[in-house]
Structures are given as C-alpha cells and as structure tokens.
Amino acid sequence: MADFLKGLIRLLPAQRWARIPLLIALGLALWHGVHRAYWEWALRGASVTLEWQDLQLLASQEGLAPVPLLKRWVKAGWVQSLAICEDKLPDLTRQGRVTWLSGAAILNELRVSRSQPWLLTQVSGGHSLSAEGQYLVMDDYDLYERIKARLLLSFGHERVRDMGYTSIEVIAAPEELEGMGYGFSPEAFQVAKQLDLSVIVRLSNNPRLGADDWGILLRGLRQMDPQPTLLVADGEEVPGYPLQIERFARRMQRNGLRFGLVEFAQQSGDVDLARQLQHQVLRV
C-alpha cells in the first residue's frame, strides 16, 4: 500500500499548487465511492417477489381465488413483495373484462348477416363505425375511465371517441394498442397494503407521452401507493426513452420514486436514467 501511494505521489505535478485540484478530485471520488458502497450495503437483502398478473393467471388455471392463495404464501414466508405491471389489452381481453373488435370485422359482419346483434349495437352506440377503428367494450366503468384516460394521453381527442355504453373508438393499428399499458389495478395495491407487502411497480415506455403526461401518471401512482415505491421498467426500454429520460427522471424525483436497475438484462436508456437519479437507484 505504501509503495502504491509513493508511486501515486510521483505521478502528481512537481508544483505543489498544481496538486491541490487533483487531490480534491481524488478525495471527492473516494468519498463518493465509499458513500455509494455504504448506501448499497445498508439496502442489501433478498426478497421473493411475485408478479400480480402471474398470480392471477396461475389462480385462474387452478380454479382458485388469487387473494387467498397469495395470503397463504405470504403467511408461509414465501413472498415478501408484489410486482404490479400495467394492465395490457391482451390480458384484459383474455380475462373477459374487455371486448376488443376491429371496425373492419364489424362492418364485414353487418354486410354478411344483414342484421345488427345486440353486441354490435352496444359497440356503435348509434354512431357510424370506421373500418380503420378499433373498438373496446367493457362493463366496468372505472376500468373504462382508466383506459379512456390513457388513450387520450397517447392519441388525443382527434383519434379517440366515446361511443356510449362504456365503449371507445380508437383510430389506430392493432399493434399500437396491443403493447400499451393501461394503468394499474387499484386492487393490486389494496392487496399489497393489506398483506404488508412492499411494492415494485413495472412501468412500460410510451414514446407518445411528454414530460407532463409522465408527471400525471406518476402522481396517480403515488396516490395509489403513498409509501416509497421501487419502479422497474417493463419491456426493452425504460420510460421516457429516447428523448424524455432527463425529464422523466425529474418527475420520479418529485414523486419520491426509486429506479430499479436490472443487472442481468440491459434495457434501452437504463444507464442514462440511472445516471440522472444517482442515489435513487437500486440494483435488482
């Protein structure tokens, strides 16, 4: 160690006044490294995390109710945290909570059958249909409001129309709707609070959203879970990628959210977001 320090001193400039900035920089780097190491050591630990959507799928396959099943696992000490992803349209359709129809399919049905079944009447609500439209029908009014709000943020009023009977028309390609997130299930947060589980939020990127839109989403998230929440990107990109990362990071800081940096799977923009957040980053 002594030889290392002597060698380091020999590398410094001969003039003593020129050594001062270098020594200051070295001291700051050392302090930052020690502080970071201590911070990660203090937060070290391992916990078993179960994803809410996986729990629902497993419970449905086994013919069981998801919440009692989760309670048993928590009581046995098998689960300590709950990961909550945004609802996706394919999942909502599979669960029977949303009926998703294309305008072209509806118009073809009308042309062939020469009749208008009750479902088609419910979809149209008396309005004309578009072959380019996608139509979402649901019975749950709260879910309808949540999906409609996310669609308006993403596509605007010119491409989203309220058809009545809790049905929505969106002028978009099917793949544009399929990969989007439609907000979080309030039930999942209630269950996590009831069972005293820590929450990991999985948030999808949406390049259509601006900084203010992300701010609205994060504020809504904090209202559902006022405790400090760990946010992990869902998918191959972090939220805000590629142009809104810095602004998204500021919105996270304002809402007291920490970023979970996935160590064994690189996500586009993850290093840039982690650099912006500094000590609000956890390795997961």
Short mmCIF file of the C-alpha atoms (twelve columns), coordinates in Angstrom:
data_MODEL
# 
_entry.id   MODEL 
# 
loop_
_atom_site.group_PDB 
_atom_site.id 
_atom_site.type_symbol 
_atom_site.label_atom_id 
_atom_site.label_alt_id 
_atom_site.label_comp_id 
_atom_site.label_asym_id 
_atom_site.label_seq_id 
_atom_site.Cartn_x 
_atom_site.Cartn_y 
_atom_site.Cartn_z 
_atom_site.pdbx_PDB_model_num 
ATOM 1   C CA . MET A 1   0.000   0.000   0.000   1 
ATOM 2   C CA . ALA A 2   2.842   2.385   0.893   1 
ATOM 3   C CA . ASP A 3   4.583   1.712   -2.432  1 
ATOM 4   C CA . PHE A 4   1.291   2.383   -4.257  1 
ATOM 5   C CA . LEU A 5   0.886   5.753   -2.521  1 
ATOM 6   C CA . LYS A 6   4.522   6.705   -3.268  1 
ATOM 7   C CA . GLY A 7   4.001   5.840   -6.935  1 
ATOM 8   C CA . LEU A 8   0.806   7.888   -6.996  1 
ATOM 9   C CA . ILE A 9   2.608   10.901  -5.476  1 
ATOM 10  C CA . ARG A 10  5.331   10.678  -8.119  1 
ATOM 11  C CA . LEU A 11  2.651   10.985  -10.812 1 
ATOM 12  C CA . LEU A 12  1.465   14.298  -9.386  1 
ATOM 13  C CA . PRO A 13  2.781   17.571  -10.859 1 
ATOM 14  C CA . ALA A 14  6.017   18.909  -9.387  1 
ATOM 15  C CA . GLN A 15  4.429   22.227  -8.402  1 
ATOM 16  C CA . ARG A 16  2.577   21.883  -5.126  1 
ATOM 17  C CA . TRP A 17  -0.161  24.340  -6.105  1 
ATOM 18  C CA . ALA A 18  -0.998  22.173  -9.144  1 
ATOM 19  C CA . ARG A 19  -1.515  19.144  -6.900  1 
ATOM 20  C CA . ILE A 20  -4.395  20.730  -4.993  1 
ATOM 21  C CA . PRO A 21  -7.158  20.306  -7.653  1 
ATOM 22  C CA . LEU A 22  -6.083  16.721  -8.303  1 
ATOM 23  C CA . LEU A 23  -6.092  15.863  -4.599  1 
ATOM 24  C CA . ILE A 24  -9.522  17.460  -4.194  1 
ATOM 25  C CA . ALA A 25  -10.885 15.444  -7.157  1 
ATOM 26  C CA . LEU A 26  -9.343  12.258  -5.749  1 
ATOM 27  C CA . GLY A 27  -10.855 12.924  -2.329  1 
ATOM 28  C CA . LEU A 28  -14.304 13.570  -3.794  1 
ATOM 29  C CA . ALA A 29  -14.138 10.398  -5.888  1 
ATOM 30  C CA . LEU A 30  -13.099 8.396   -2.821  1 
ATOM 31  C CA . TRP A 31  -15.880 9.917   -0.707  1 
ATOM 32  C CA . HIS A 32  -18.472 9.219   -3.413  1 
ATOM 33  C CA . GLY A 33  -17.317 5.618   -3.789  1 
ATOM 34  C CA . VAL A 34  -17.383 4.932   -0.049  1 
ATOM 35  C CA . HIS A 35  -20.765 6.641   0.322   1 
ATOM 36  C CA . ARG A 36  -22.238 4.636   -2.552  1 
ATOM 37  C CA . ALA A 37  -20.842 1.353   -1.208  1 
ATOM 38  C CA . TYR A 38  -22.251 2.045   2.259   1 
ATOM 39  C CA . TRP A 39  -25.642 3.045   0.823   1 
ATOM 40  C CA . GLU A 40  -25.916 -0.185  -1.193  1 
ATOM 41  C CA . TRP A 41  -24.712 -2.213  1.805   1 
ATOM 42  C CA . ALA A 42  -27.395 -0.652  4.013   1 
ATOM 43  C CA . LEU A 43  -30.083 -1.585  1.465   1 
ATOM 44  C CA . ARG A 44  -28.745 -5.051  0.781   1 
ATOM 45  C CA . GLY A 45  -31.024 -8.016  1.099   1 
ATOM 46  C CA . ALA A 46  -33.022 -10.508 -0.871  1 
ATOM 47  C CA . SER A 47  -36.762 -10.933 -1.113  1 
ATOM 48  C CA . VAL A 48  -39.080 -13.156 -3.095  1 
ATOM 49  C CA . THR A 49  -41.257 -11.119 -5.437  1 
ATOM 50  C CA . LEU A 50  -44.443 -12.354 -7.064  1 
ATOM 51  C CA . GLU A 51  -45.986 -10.598 -10.043 1 
ATOM 52  C CA . TRP A 52  -49.672 -9.745  -9.643  1 
ATOM 53  C CA . GLN A 53  -50.572 -10.695 -13.218 1 
ATOM 54  C CA . ASP A 54  -48.783 -14.058 -12.892 1 
ATOM 55  C CA . LEU A 55  -50.687 -14.724 -9.672  1 
ATOM 56  C CA . GLN A 56  -53.996 -14.080 -11.426 1 
ATOM 57  C CA . LEU A 57  -53.079 -16.335 -14.342 1 
ATOM 58  C CA . LEU A 58  -51.919 -19.160 -12.067 1 
ATOM 59  C CA . ALA A 59  -55.016 -18.881 -9.878  1 
ATOM 60  C CA . SER A 60  -57.356 -18.978 -12.900 1 
ATOM 61  C CA . GLN A 61  -55.595 -22.060 -14.296 1 
ATOM 62  C CA . GLU A 62  -56.001 -23.845 -10.967 1 
ATOM 63  C CA . GLY A 63  -59.560 -22.619 -10.416 1 
ATOM 64  C CA . LEU A 64  -58.578 -20.714 -7.266  1 
ATOM 65  C CA . ALA A 65  -59.142 -17.182 -5.998  1 
ATOM 66  C CA . PRO A 66  -55.871 -15.189 -6.266  1 
ATOM 67  C CA . VAL A 67  -56.019 -13.269 -2.976  1 
ATOM 68  C CA . PRO A 68  -56.493 -16.254 -0.599  1 
ATOM 69  C CA . LEU A 69  -53.720 -18.048 -2.483  1 
ATOM 70  C CA . LEU A 70  -51.388 -15.094 -2.014  1 
ATOM 71  C CA . LYS A 71  -52.284 -14.880 1.689   1 
ATOM 72  C CA . ARG A 72  -51.217 -18.497 2.173   1 
ATOM 73  C CA . TRP A 73  -47.862 -17.885 0.507   1 
ATOM 74  C CA . VAL A 74  -47.228 -14.707 2.496   1 
ATOM 75  C CA . LYS A 75  -48.101 -16.472 5.747   1 
ATOM 76  C CA . ALA A 76  -45.670 -19.266 4.859   1 
ATOM 77  C CA . GLY A 77  -42.945 -16.657 4.247   1 
ATOM 78  C CA . TRP A 78  -42.598 -17.454 0.551   1 
ATOM 79  C CA . VAL A 79  -43.447 -13.959 -0.739  1 
ATOM 80  C CA . GLN A 80  -42.234 -10.580 0.596   1 
ATOM 81  C CA . SER A 81  -43.058 -8.175  -2.226  1 
ATOM 82  C CA . LEU A 82  -45.579 -7.770  -5.026  1 
ATOM 83  C CA . ALA A 83  -44.673 -6.638  -8.538  1 
ATOM 84  C CA . ILE A 84  -47.504 -4.819  -10.284 1 
ATOM 85  C CA . CYS A 85  -47.423 -4.350  -14.055 1 
ATOM 86  C CA . GLU A 86  -49.707 -2.125  -16.053 1 
ATOM 87  C CA . ASP A 87  -52.771 -3.823  -17.476 1 
ATOM 88  C CA . LYS A 88  -52.313 -4.762  -21.141 1 
ATOM 89  C CA . LEU A 89  -55.141 -5.154  -23.617 1 
ATOM 90  C CA . PRO A 90  -54.464 -8.845  -24.452 1 
ATOM 91  C CA . ASP A 91  -54.624 -9.696  -20.723 1 
ATOM 92  C CA . LEU A 92  -57.818 -7.713  -20.188 1 
ATOM 93  C CA . THR A 93  -59.368 -9.437  -23.216 1 
ATOM 94  C CA . ARG A 94  -58.318 -12.888 -22.001 1 
ATOM 95  C CA . GLN A 95  -59.819 -12.140 -18.564 1 
ATOM 96  C CA . GLY A 96  -63.134 -11.214 -20.177 1 
ATOM 97  C CA . ARG A 97  -63.012 -7.653  -18.866 1 
ATOM 98  C CA . VAL A 98  -62.704 -6.007  -22.302 1 
ATOM 99  C CA . THR A 99  -64.134 -6.989  -25.683 1 
ATOM 100 C CA . TRP A 100 -61.835 -5.831  -28.497 1 
ATOM 101 C CA . LEU A 101 -63.239 -5.656  -32.017 1 
ATOM 102 C CA . SER A 102 -61.904 -4.143  -35.214 1 
ATOM 103 C CA . GLY A 103 -64.085 -1.847  -37.283 1 
ATOM 104 C CA . ALA A 104 -63.398 -3.846  -40.442 1 
ATOM 105 C CA . ALA A 105 -64.587 -7.075  -38.755 1 
ATOM 106 C CA . ILE A 106 -67.787 -5.427  -37.501 1 
ATOM 107 C CA . LEU A 107 -68.615 -3.952  -40.909 1 
ATOM 108 C CA . ASN A 108 -67.992 -7.302  -42.592 1 
ATOM 109 C CA . GLU A 109 -70.308 -8.981  -40.096 1 
ATOM 110 C CA . LEU A 110 -73.034 -6.443  -40.797 1 
ATOM 111 C CA . ARG A 111 -72.597 -6.869  -44.549 1 
ATOM 112 C CA . VAL A 112 -72.811 -10.660 -44.422 1 
ATOM 113 C CA . SER A 113 -75.535 -11.136 -41.810 1 
ATOM 114 C CA . ARG A 114 -77.706 -8.144  -42.755 1 
ATOM 115 C CA . SER A 115 -78.541 -7.883  -39.075 1 
ATOM 116 C CA . GLN A 116 -77.198 -5.975  -36.096 1 
ATOM 117 C CA . PRO A 117 -76.831 -8.163  -32.983 1 
ATOM 118 C CA . TRP A 118 -77.013 -6.636  -29.527 1 
ATOM 119 C CA . LEU A 119 -73.210 -6.573  -29.152 1 
ATOM 120 C CA . LEU A 120 -72.763 -4.577  -32.349 1 
ATOM 121 C CA . THR A 121 -75.463 -2.172  -31.223 1 
ATOM 122 C CA . GLN A 122 -73.599 -1.725  -27.949 1 
ATOM 123 C CA . VAL A 123 -70.333 -1.072  -29.768 1 
ATOM 124 C CA . SER A 124 -71.716 1.575   -32.119 1 
ATOM 125 C CA . GLY A 125 -73.997 3.324   -29.642 1 
ATOM 126 C CA . GLY A 126 -75.860 4.737   -32.608 1 
ATOM 127 C CA . HIS A 127 -72.683 6.199   -34.160 1 
ATOM 128 C CA . SER A 128 -71.193 5.337   -37.520 1 
ATOM 129 C CA . LEU A 129 -68.306 2.878   -37.492 1 
ATOM 130 C CA . SER A 130 -64.929 3.176   -39.220 1 
ATOM 131 C CA . ALA A 131 -63.053 0.344   -40.910 1 
ATOM 132 C CA . GLU A 132 -59.820 1.845   -39.506 1 
ATOM 133 C CA . GLY A 133 -61.158 1.964   -35.945 1 
ATOM 134 C CA . GLN A 134 -60.544 -0.328  -33.002 1 
ATOM 135 C CA . TYR A 135 -63.481 -0.723  -30.593 1 
ATOM 136 C CA . LEU A 136 -63.191 -1.530  -26.897 1 
ATOM 137 C CA . VAL A 137 -66.286 -2.507  -24.909 1 
ATOM 138 C CA . MET A 138 -66.393 -3.121  -21.154 1 
ATOM 139 C CA . ASP A 139 -68.884 -3.251  -18.272 1 
ATOM 140 C CA . ASP A 140 -66.605 -1.874  -15.538 1 
ATOM 141 C CA . TYR A 141 -66.985 1.914   -15.558 1 
ATOM 142 C CA . ASP A 142 -63.822 2.516   -13.510 1 
ATOM 143 C CA . LEU A 143 -61.826 0.415   -15.972 1 
ATOM 144 C CA . TYR A 144 -63.463 2.302   -18.838 1 
ATOM 145 C CA . GLU A 145 -62.391 5.647   -17.352 1 
ATOM 146 C CA . ARG A 146 -58.839 4.390   -16.794 1 
ATOM 147 C CA . ILE A 147 -58.463 3.054   -20.345 1 
ATOM 148 C CA . LYS A 148 -60.055 6.132   -21.885 1 
ATOM 149 C CA . ALA A 149 -57.733 8.475   -19.953 1 
ATOM 150 C CA . ARG A 150 -54.634 6.572   -21.124 1 
ATOM 151 C CA . LEU A 151 -55.853 6.506   -24.741 1 
ATOM 152 C CA . LEU A 152 -56.490 10.262  -24.687 1 
ATOM 153 C CA . LEU A 153 -52.980 10.880  -23.339 1 
ATOM 154 C CA . SER A 154 -51.485 8.710   -26.065 1 
ATOM 155 C CA . PHE A 155 -53.585 9.559   -29.124 1 
ATOM 156 C CA . GLY A 156 -55.549 12.735  -28.344 1 
ATOM 157 C CA . HIS A 157 -59.215 13.598  -28.861 1 
ATOM 158 C CA . GLU A 158 -58.929 13.523  -32.648 1 
ATOM 159 C CA . ARG A 159 -58.293 9.745   -32.607 1 
ATOM 160 C CA . VAL A 160 -60.321 8.697   -29.546 1 
ATOM 161 C CA . ARG A 161 -64.120 8.846   -29.446 1 
ATOM 162 C CA . ASP A 162 -66.616 7.941   -26.730 1 
ATOM 163 C CA . MET A 163 -69.238 5.673   -28.324 1 
ATOM 164 C CA . GLY A 164 -71.522 5.375   -25.289 1 
ATOM 165 C CA . TYR A 165 -72.371 2.216   -23.312 1 
ATOM 166 C CA . THR A 166 -68.800 2.258   -21.957 1 
ATOM 167 C CA . SER A 167 -67.346 1.627   -25.423 1 
ATOM 168 C CA . ILE A 168 -64.490 3.529   -27.045 1 
ATOM 169 C CA . GLU A 169 -63.372 4.001   -30.640 1 
ATOM 170 C CA . VAL A 170 -59.662 4.439   -31.351 1 
ATOM 171 C CA . ILE A 171 -58.304 5.168   -34.821 1 
ATOM 172 C CA . ALA A 172 -55.106 3.141   -34.561 1 
ATOM 173 C CA . ALA A 173 -53.436 -0.018  -35.794 1 
ATOM 174 C CA . PRO A 174 -53.967 -3.096  -33.584 1 
ATOM 175 C CA . GLU A 175 -50.241 -3.305  -32.745 1 
ATOM 176 C CA . GLU A 176 -50.351 0.280   -31.412 1 
ATOM 177 C CA . LEU A 177 -52.891 -0.759  -28.782 1 
ATOM 178 C CA . GLU A 178 -51.559 -4.218  -28.029 1 
ATOM 179 C CA . GLY A 179 -48.273 -3.223  -26.406 1 
ATOM 180 C CA . MET A 180 -49.544 -0.203  -24.481 1 
ATOM 181 C CA . GLY A 181 -50.021 -0.065  -20.736 1 
ATOM 182 C CA . TYR A 182 -53.463 0.967   -19.492 1 
ATOM 183 C CA . GLY A 183 -52.722 1.879   -15.914 1 
ATOM 184 C CA . PHE A 184 -52.513 -0.154  -12.734 1 
ATOM 185 C CA . SER A 185 -55.099 -2.242  -10.953 1 
ATOM 186 C CA . PRO A 186 -56.154 -0.496  -7.710  1 
ATOM 187 C CA . GLU A 187 -56.996 -3.933  -6.296  1 
ATOM 188 C CA . ALA A 188 -53.351 -4.998  -6.509  1 
ATOM 189 C CA . PHE A 189 -52.220 -2.030  -4.394  1 
ATOM 190 C CA . GLN A 190 -55.002 -2.665  -1.871  1 
ATOM 191 C CA . VAL A 191 -53.949 -6.313  -1.519  1 
ATOM 192 C CA . ALA A 192 -50.284 -5.342  -1.084  1 
ATOM 193 C CA . LYS A 193 -51.216 -2.853  1.639   1 
ATOM 194 C CA . GLN A 194 -53.486 -5.367  3.365   1 
ATOM 195 C CA . LEU A 195 -50.749 -8.022  3.451   1 
ATOM 196 C CA . ASP A 196 -47.979 -5.512  4.283   1 
ATOM 197 C CA . LEU A 197 -46.025 -6.330  1.119   1 
ATOM 198 C CA . SER A 198 -43.541 -3.953  -0.458  1 
ATOM 199 C CA . VAL A 199 -44.497 -2.875  -3.976  1 
ATOM 200 C CA . ILE A 200 -42.422 -2.987  -7.148  1 
ATOM 201 C CA . VAL A 201 -44.067 -1.115  -9.996  1 
ATOM 202 C CA . ARG A 202 -43.413 -2.245  -13.592 1 
ATOM 203 C CA . LEU A 203 -43.984 0.715   -15.919 1 
ATOM 204 C CA . SER A 204 -43.990 0.452   -19.728 1 
ATOM 205 C CA . ASN A 205 -42.461 3.050   -22.002 1 
ATOM 206 C CA . ASN A 206 -44.761 5.053   -24.262 1 
ATOM 207 C CA . PRO A 207 -42.893 7.322   -26.712 1 
ATOM 208 C CA . ARG A 208 -46.080 9.303   -27.357 1 
ATOM 209 C CA . LEU A 209 -46.116 10.712  -23.825 1 
ATOM 210 C CA . GLY A 210 -44.458 14.004  -22.952 1 
ATOM 211 C CA . ALA A 211 -42.920 15.083  -19.648 1 
ATOM 212 C CA . ASP A 212 -46.205 16.497  -18.319 1 
ATOM 213 C CA . ASP A 213 -48.032 13.290  -19.248 1 
ATOM 214 C CA . TRP A 214 -45.469 11.215  -17.342 1 
ATOM 215 C CA . GLY A 215 -45.910 13.578  -14.398 1 
ATOM 216 C CA . ILE A 216 -49.663 12.907  -14.378 1 
ATOM 217 C CA . LEU A 217 -49.107 9.140   -14.429 1 
ATOM 218 C CA . LEU A 218 -46.532 9.204   -11.627 1 
ATOM 219 C CA . ARG A 219 -48.722 11.413  -9.419  1 
ATOM 220 C CA . GLY A 220 -51.572 8.959   -9.895  1 
ATOM 221 C CA . LEU A 221 -49.227 6.140   -8.962  1 
ATOM 222 C CA . ARG A 222 -48.209 7.871   -5.731  1 
ATOM 223 C CA . GLN A 223 -51.874 8.331   -4.827  1 
ATOM 224 C CA . MET A 224 -52.367 4.565   -5.017  1 
ATOM 225 C CA . ASP A 225 -49.184 3.813   -3.059  1 
ATOM 226 C CA . PRO A 226 -48.034 6.718   -0.841  1 
ATOM 227 C CA . GLN A 227 -45.104 4.695   0.533   1 
ATOM 228 C CA . PRO A 228 -41.724 4.898   -1.275  1 
ATOM 229 C CA . THR A 229 -42.097 2.721   -4.360  1 
ATOM 230 C CA . LEU A 230 -39.488 0.976   -6.467  1 
ATOM 231 C CA . LEU A 231 -40.058 1.411   -10.188 1 
ATOM 232 C CA . VAL A 232 -38.682 -1.128  -12.676 1 
ATOM 233 C CA . ALA A 233 -39.086 -0.703  -16.420 1 
ATOM 234 C CA . ASP A 234 -41.374 -3.223  -18.099 1 
ATOM 235 C CA . GLY A 235 -40.090 -4.209  -21.540 1 
ATOM 236 C CA . GLU A 236 -36.947 -3.440  -23.508 1 
ATOM 237 C CA . GLU A 237 -36.968 0.343   -22.887 1 
ATOM 238 C CA . VAL A 238 -37.118 2.481   -19.772 1 
ATOM 239 C CA . PRO A 239 -39.932 5.056   -19.529 1 
ATOM 240 C CA . GLY A 240 -39.033 8.273   -21.293 1 
ATOM 241 C CA . TYR A 241 -36.706 6.634   -23.810 1 
ATOM 242 C CA . PRO A 242 -35.304 8.036   -26.052 1 
ATOM 243 C CA . LEU A 243 -35.977 11.782  -25.703 1 
ATOM 244 C CA . GLN A 244 -37.670 12.257  -22.308 1 
ATOM 245 C CA . ILE A 245 -35.298 10.427  -19.937 1 
ATOM 246 C CA . GLU A 246 -33.988 13.535  -18.159 1 
ATOM 247 C CA . ARG A 247 -37.473 14.966  -17.676 1 
ATOM 248 C CA . PHE A 248 -38.862 11.613  -16.616 1 
ATOM 249 C CA . ALA A 249 -36.089 11.353  -14.005 1 
ATOM 250 C CA . ARG A 250 -37.085 14.755  -12.596 1 
ATOM 251 C CA . ARG A 251 -40.708 13.609  -12.350 1 
ATOM 252 C CA . MET A 252 -39.544 10.492  -10.491 1 
ATOM 253 C CA . GLN A 253 -37.544 12.599  -8.034  1 
ATOM 254 C CA . ARG A 254 -40.512 14.880  -7.369  1 
ATOM 255 C CA . ASN A 255 -42.661 11.856  -6.546  1 
ATOM 256 C CA . GLY A 256 -40.037 10.120  -4.384  1 
ATOM 257 C CA . LEU A 257 -39.729 7.069   -6.645  1 
ATOM 258 C CA . ARG A 258 -36.627 4.890   -6.833  1 
ATOM 259 C CA . PHE A 259 -35.439 3.227   -10.026 1 
ATOM 260 C CA . GLY A 260 -34.694 -0.500  -10.119 1 
ATOM 261 C CA . LEU A 261 -31.756 -1.115  -12.452 1 
ATOM 262 C CA . VAL A 262 -31.956 -4.666  -13.802 1 
ATOM 263 C CA . GLU A 263 -28.420 -6.068  -13.609 1 
ATOM 264 C CA . PHE A 264 -28.741 -9.096  -15.884 1 
ATOM 265 C CA . ALA A 265 -30.895 -7.653  -18.676 1 
ATOM 266 C CA . GLN A 266 -29.982 -4.418  -20.428 1 
ATOM 267 C CA . GLN A 267 -32.843 -2.059  -21.232 1 
ATOM 268 C CA . SER A 268 -32.510 0.842   -23.643 1 
ATOM 269 C CA . GLY A 269 -31.859 4.027   -21.671 1 
ATOM 270 C CA . ASP A 270 -31.342 2.308   -18.298 1 
ATOM 271 C CA . VAL A 271 -27.819 3.652   -17.735 1 
ATOM 272 C CA . ASP A 272 -28.859 7.196   -18.694 1 
ATOM 273 C CA . LEU A 273 -31.834 7.093   -16.311 1 
ATOM 274 C CA . ALA A 274 -29.692 5.672   -13.502 1 
ATOM 275 C CA . ARG A 275 -27.119 8.423   -14.070 1 
ATOM 276 C CA . GLN A 276 -29.835 11.066  -13.712 1 
ATOM 277 C CA . LEU A 277 -31.211 9.584   -10.486 1 
ATOM 278 C CA . GLN A 278 -27.887 8.784   -8.732  1 
ATOM 279 C CA . HIS A 279 -28.776 7.698   -5.165  1 
ATOM 280 C CA . GLN A 280 -32.369 6.805   -6.066  1 
ATOM 281 C CA . VAL A 281 -31.160 3.696   -7.899  1 
ATOM 282 C CA . LEU A 282 -31.290 0.108   -6.626  1 
ATOM 283 C CA . ARG A 283 -29.817 -2.883  -8.423  1 
ATOM 284 C CA . VAL A 284 -32.401 -5.622  -8.899  1 
# 
